[in-house]
Coordinates of C-alpha atoms in Angstrom, one line a residue:
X1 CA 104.1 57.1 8.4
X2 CA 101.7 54.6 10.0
X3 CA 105.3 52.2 11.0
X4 CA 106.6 55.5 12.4
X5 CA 103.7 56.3 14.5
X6 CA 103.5 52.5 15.3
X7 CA 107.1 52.7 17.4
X8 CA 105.6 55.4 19.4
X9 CA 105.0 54.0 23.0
X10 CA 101.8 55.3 24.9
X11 CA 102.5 57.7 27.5
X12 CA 100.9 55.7 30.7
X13 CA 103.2 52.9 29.4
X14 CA 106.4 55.2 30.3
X15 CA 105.1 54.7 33.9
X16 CA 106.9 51.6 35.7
X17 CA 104.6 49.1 37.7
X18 CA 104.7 50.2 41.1
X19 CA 105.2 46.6 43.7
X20 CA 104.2 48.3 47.2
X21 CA 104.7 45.5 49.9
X22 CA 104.8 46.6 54.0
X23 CA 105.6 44.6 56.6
X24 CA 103.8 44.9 59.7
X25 CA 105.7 43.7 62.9
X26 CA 104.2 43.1 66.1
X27 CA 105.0 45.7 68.4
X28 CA 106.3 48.0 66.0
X29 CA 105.0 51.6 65.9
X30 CA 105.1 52.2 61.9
X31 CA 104.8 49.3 59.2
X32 CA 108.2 49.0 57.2
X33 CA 109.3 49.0 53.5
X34 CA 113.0 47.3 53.1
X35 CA 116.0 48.3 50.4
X36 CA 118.6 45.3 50.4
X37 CA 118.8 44.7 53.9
X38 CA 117.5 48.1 55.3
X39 CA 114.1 48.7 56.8
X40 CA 112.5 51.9 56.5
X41 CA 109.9 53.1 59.1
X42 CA 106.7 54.6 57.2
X43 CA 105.7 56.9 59.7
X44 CA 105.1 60.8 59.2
X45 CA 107.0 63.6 61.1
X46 CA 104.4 64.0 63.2
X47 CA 104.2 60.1 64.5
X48 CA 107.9 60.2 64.6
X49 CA 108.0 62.7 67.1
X50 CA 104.8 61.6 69.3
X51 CA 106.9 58.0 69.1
X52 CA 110.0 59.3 70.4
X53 CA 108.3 61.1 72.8
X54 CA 106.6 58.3 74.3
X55 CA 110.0 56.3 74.5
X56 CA 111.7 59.3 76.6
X57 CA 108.3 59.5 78.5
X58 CA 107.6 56.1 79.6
X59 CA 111.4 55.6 80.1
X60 CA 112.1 52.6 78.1
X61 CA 114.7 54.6 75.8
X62 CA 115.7 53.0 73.2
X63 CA 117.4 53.9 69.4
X64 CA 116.4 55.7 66.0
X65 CA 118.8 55.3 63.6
X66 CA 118.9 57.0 60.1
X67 CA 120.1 54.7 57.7
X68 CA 121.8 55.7 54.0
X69 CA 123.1 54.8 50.8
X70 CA 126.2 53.6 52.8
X71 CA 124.5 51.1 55.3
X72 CA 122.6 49.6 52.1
X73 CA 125.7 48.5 50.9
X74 CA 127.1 47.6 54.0
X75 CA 124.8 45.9 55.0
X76 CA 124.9 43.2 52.3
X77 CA 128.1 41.7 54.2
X78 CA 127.8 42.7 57.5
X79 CA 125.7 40.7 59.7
X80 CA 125.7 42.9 63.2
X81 CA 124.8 45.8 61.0
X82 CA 122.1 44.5 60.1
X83 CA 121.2 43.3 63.1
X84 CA 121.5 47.1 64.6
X85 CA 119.2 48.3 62.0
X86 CA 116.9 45.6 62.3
X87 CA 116.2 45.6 65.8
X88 CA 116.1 49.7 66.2
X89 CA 113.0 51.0 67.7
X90 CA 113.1 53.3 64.5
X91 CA 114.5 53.1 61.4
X92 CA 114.7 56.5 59.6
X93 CA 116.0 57.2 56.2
X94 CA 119.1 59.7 56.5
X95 CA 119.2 61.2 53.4
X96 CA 117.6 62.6 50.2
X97 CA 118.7 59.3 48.2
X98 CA 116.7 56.6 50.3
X99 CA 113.3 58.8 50.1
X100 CA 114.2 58.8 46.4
X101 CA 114.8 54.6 46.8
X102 CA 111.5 53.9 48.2
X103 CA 109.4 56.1 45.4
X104 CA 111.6 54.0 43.2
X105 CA 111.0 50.4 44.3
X106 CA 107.3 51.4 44.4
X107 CA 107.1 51.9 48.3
X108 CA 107.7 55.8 48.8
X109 CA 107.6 57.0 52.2
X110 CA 104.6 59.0 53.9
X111 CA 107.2 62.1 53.7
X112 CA 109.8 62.8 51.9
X113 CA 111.8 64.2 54.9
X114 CA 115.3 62.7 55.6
X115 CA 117.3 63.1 58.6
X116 CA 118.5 66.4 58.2
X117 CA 114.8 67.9 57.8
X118 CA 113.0 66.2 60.9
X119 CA 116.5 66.8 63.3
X120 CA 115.8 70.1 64.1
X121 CA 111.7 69.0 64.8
X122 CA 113.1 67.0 67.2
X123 CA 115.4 69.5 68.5
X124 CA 112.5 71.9 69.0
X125 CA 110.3 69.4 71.0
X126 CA 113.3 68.7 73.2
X127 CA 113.4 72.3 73.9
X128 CA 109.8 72.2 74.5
X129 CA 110.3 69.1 76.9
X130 CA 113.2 70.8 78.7
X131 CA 114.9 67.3 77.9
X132 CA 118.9 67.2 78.6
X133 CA 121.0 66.3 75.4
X134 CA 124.1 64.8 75.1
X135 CA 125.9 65.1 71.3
X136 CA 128.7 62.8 71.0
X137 CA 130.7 62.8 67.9
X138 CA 133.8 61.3 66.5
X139 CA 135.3 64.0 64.5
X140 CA 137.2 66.5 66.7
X141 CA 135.1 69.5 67.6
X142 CA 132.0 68.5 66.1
X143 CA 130.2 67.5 69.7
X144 CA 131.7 70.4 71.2
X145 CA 130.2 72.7 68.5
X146 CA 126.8 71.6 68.2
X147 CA 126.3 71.4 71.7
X148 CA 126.6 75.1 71.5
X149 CA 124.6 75.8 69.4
X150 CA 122.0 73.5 70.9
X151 CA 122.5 76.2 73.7
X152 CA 122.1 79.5 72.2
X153 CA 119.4 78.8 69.6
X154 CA 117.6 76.0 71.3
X155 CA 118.2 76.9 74.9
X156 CA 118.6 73.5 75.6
X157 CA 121.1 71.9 78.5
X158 CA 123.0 70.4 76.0
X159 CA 126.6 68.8 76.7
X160 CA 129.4 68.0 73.8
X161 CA 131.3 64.7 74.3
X162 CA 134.4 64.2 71.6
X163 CA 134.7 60.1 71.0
X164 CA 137.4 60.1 68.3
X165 CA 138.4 56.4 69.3
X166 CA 135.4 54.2 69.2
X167 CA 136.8 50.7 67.9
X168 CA 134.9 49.2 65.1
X169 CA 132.3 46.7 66.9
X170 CA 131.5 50.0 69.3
X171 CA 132.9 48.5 72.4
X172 CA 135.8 47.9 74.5
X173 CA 136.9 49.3 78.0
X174 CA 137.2 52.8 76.4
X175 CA 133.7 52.6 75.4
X176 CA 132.6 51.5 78.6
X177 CA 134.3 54.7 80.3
X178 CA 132.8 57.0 77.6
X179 CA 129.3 55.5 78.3
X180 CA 129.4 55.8 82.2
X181 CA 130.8 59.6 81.3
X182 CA 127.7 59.9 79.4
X183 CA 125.2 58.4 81.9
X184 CA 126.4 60.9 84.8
X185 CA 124.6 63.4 82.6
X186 CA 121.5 61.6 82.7
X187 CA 120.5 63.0 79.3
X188 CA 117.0 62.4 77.4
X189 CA 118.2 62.3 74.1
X190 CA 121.9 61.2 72.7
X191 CA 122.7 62.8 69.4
X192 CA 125.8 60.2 67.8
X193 CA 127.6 61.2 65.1
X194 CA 129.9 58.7 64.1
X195 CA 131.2 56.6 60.9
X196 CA 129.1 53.8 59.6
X197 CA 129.0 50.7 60.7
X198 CA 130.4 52.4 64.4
X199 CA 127.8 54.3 64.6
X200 CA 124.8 51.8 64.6
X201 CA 126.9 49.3 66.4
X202 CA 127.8 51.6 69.5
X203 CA 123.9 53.2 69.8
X204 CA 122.9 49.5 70.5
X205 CA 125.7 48.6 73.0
X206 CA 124.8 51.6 74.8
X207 CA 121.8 51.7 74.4
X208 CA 120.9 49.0 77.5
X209 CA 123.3 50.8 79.8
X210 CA 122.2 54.2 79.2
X211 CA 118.2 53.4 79.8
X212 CA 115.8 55.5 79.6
X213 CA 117.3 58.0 77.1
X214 CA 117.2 57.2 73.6
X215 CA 120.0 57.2 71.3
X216 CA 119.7 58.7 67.8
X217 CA 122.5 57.9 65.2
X218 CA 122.9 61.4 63.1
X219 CA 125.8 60.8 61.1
X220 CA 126.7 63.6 59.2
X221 CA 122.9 65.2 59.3
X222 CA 124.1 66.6 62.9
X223 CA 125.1 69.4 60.4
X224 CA 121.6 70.5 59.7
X225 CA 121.7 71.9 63.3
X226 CA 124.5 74.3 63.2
X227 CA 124.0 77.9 61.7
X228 CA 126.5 77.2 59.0
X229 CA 128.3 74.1 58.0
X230 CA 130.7 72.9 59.7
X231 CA 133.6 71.0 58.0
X232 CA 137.0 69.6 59.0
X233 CA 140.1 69.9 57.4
X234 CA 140.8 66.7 56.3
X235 CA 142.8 65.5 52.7
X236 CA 140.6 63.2 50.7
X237 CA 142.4 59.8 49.7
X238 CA 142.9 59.6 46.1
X239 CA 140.7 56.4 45.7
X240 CA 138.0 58.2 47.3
X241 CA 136.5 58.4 43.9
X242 CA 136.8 55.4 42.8
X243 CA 134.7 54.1 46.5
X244 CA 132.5 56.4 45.5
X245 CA 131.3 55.0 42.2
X246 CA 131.8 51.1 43.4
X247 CA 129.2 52.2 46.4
X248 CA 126.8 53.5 43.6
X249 CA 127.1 50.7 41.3
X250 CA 126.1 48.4 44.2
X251 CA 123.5 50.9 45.8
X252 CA 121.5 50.8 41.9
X253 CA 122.0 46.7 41.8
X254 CA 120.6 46.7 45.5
X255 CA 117.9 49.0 44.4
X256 CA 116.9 46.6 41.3
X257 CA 117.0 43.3 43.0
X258 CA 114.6 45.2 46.0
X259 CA 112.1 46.0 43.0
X260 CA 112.6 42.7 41.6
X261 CA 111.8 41.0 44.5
X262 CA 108.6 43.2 45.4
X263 CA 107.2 42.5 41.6
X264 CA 107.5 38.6 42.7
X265 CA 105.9 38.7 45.7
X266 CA 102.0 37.8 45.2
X267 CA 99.5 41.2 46.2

């Protein structure tokens, strides 16, 4: 009985040591918490907002990008990504699994809100702002959609721009005619919706040129503004799967290492 009830492990030992380590830039609005390569701003709706307000304000623009599982693992190889992320005025988590990440690694965000929660705040102040909006997207009638309904439930001046051939790097002559197409508009806020690493890589080449609006990279969580979601027809490859479950396997050995690391850092 008593070797029975000696294998029993205390309760509070069930509980994992939690590492927090936050690094505070100069110049940097919110302190940051990292996964692989990724940082995280730490900053609460509210701060988000007043931030992004101040950028459109004091016209210096600039970009807020929402980060997921899928730029954690790309960003392990790919340098300019992580330049993009780095260097982003904000760094949001995009989705349910990174606000998970940072609880995990010991470092959990202020709220556990990921892009497609705060989007429609931020649509809501630009209505309040009267701010003009651009929505750019690469899947066909995605731009065109939202910017709709931007219109009729927002009452926002809101313009759809389809960009289905955005290279790679997110530049190239095309580009440069999509961004002066843009610019004409003179919008506030650009809403880009686009695949990952394209995404990240066109908000900061545009970024400069389009001054003083700021770009925010949606992906996918440009969704969360439509009445109902909207999905293309499109045939899933038959490796999808498999993708899917390498992406994952390196996500959790991203995750571990990031705890790993935090553990050996000195308090």
């Amino acid at each position: 009985m008593n070797g029975v009830v000696g294998l029993e492990t205390p309760r509070r030992g069930l509980a994992l040591p939690a590492p927090r380590r936050i690094e505070r830039e100069p110049g940097r609005a919110f302190p940051r918490v990292r996964i692989g390569h990724v940082p995280l701003d730490m900053g609460r709706l509210d701060e988000v907002l007043s931030c992004i307000e101040r950028l459109v304000a004091g016209g210096q623009g600039g970009r807020i990008l929402t980060p997921d599982v899928e730029q954690v693992v790309l960003a392990e190889d790919d340098a300019s990504l992580r330049e993009a992320l780095a260097t982003a005025e904000l760094s949001l988590a995009g989705g349910a699994a990174l606000v998970r990440a940072a609880r995990v690694i010991g470092s959990p965000l202020p709220e556990s809100r990921a892009g497609a929660a705060w989007l429609p705040a931020l649509t809501g102040l630009a209505s309040a702002r009267a701010w003009r909006v651009l929505v750019v997207a690469d899947q066909p009638g995605l731009a065109e959609w939202t910017a709709c309904a931007l219109r009729d439930r927002y009452g926002l001046l809101a313009v759809g721009v389809a960009a289905p051939g955005v290279p790679g790097d997110g530049r190239g002559p095309w580009v440069d005619r999509l961004i002066d197409r843009i610019a004409l508009t003179r919008p506030h806020l650009v809403l880009v919706s686009m695949a990952t690493p394209t995404q990240e890589l066109f908000c900061q080449y545009a970024a400069a040129r389009l001054q003083p609006a700021v770009l925010v990279g949606t992906g996918m969580a440009l969704e969360s503004l439509l009445e109902r979601r909207w999905m293309p027809r499109r045939r899933w490859p038959l490796m999808a799967p498999v993708r899917w479950l390498r992406r994952s396997l390196t996500f959790v050995r991203i995750l571990a290492a990031s705890r790993r690391w935090l553990r050996a850092l000195p308090a």
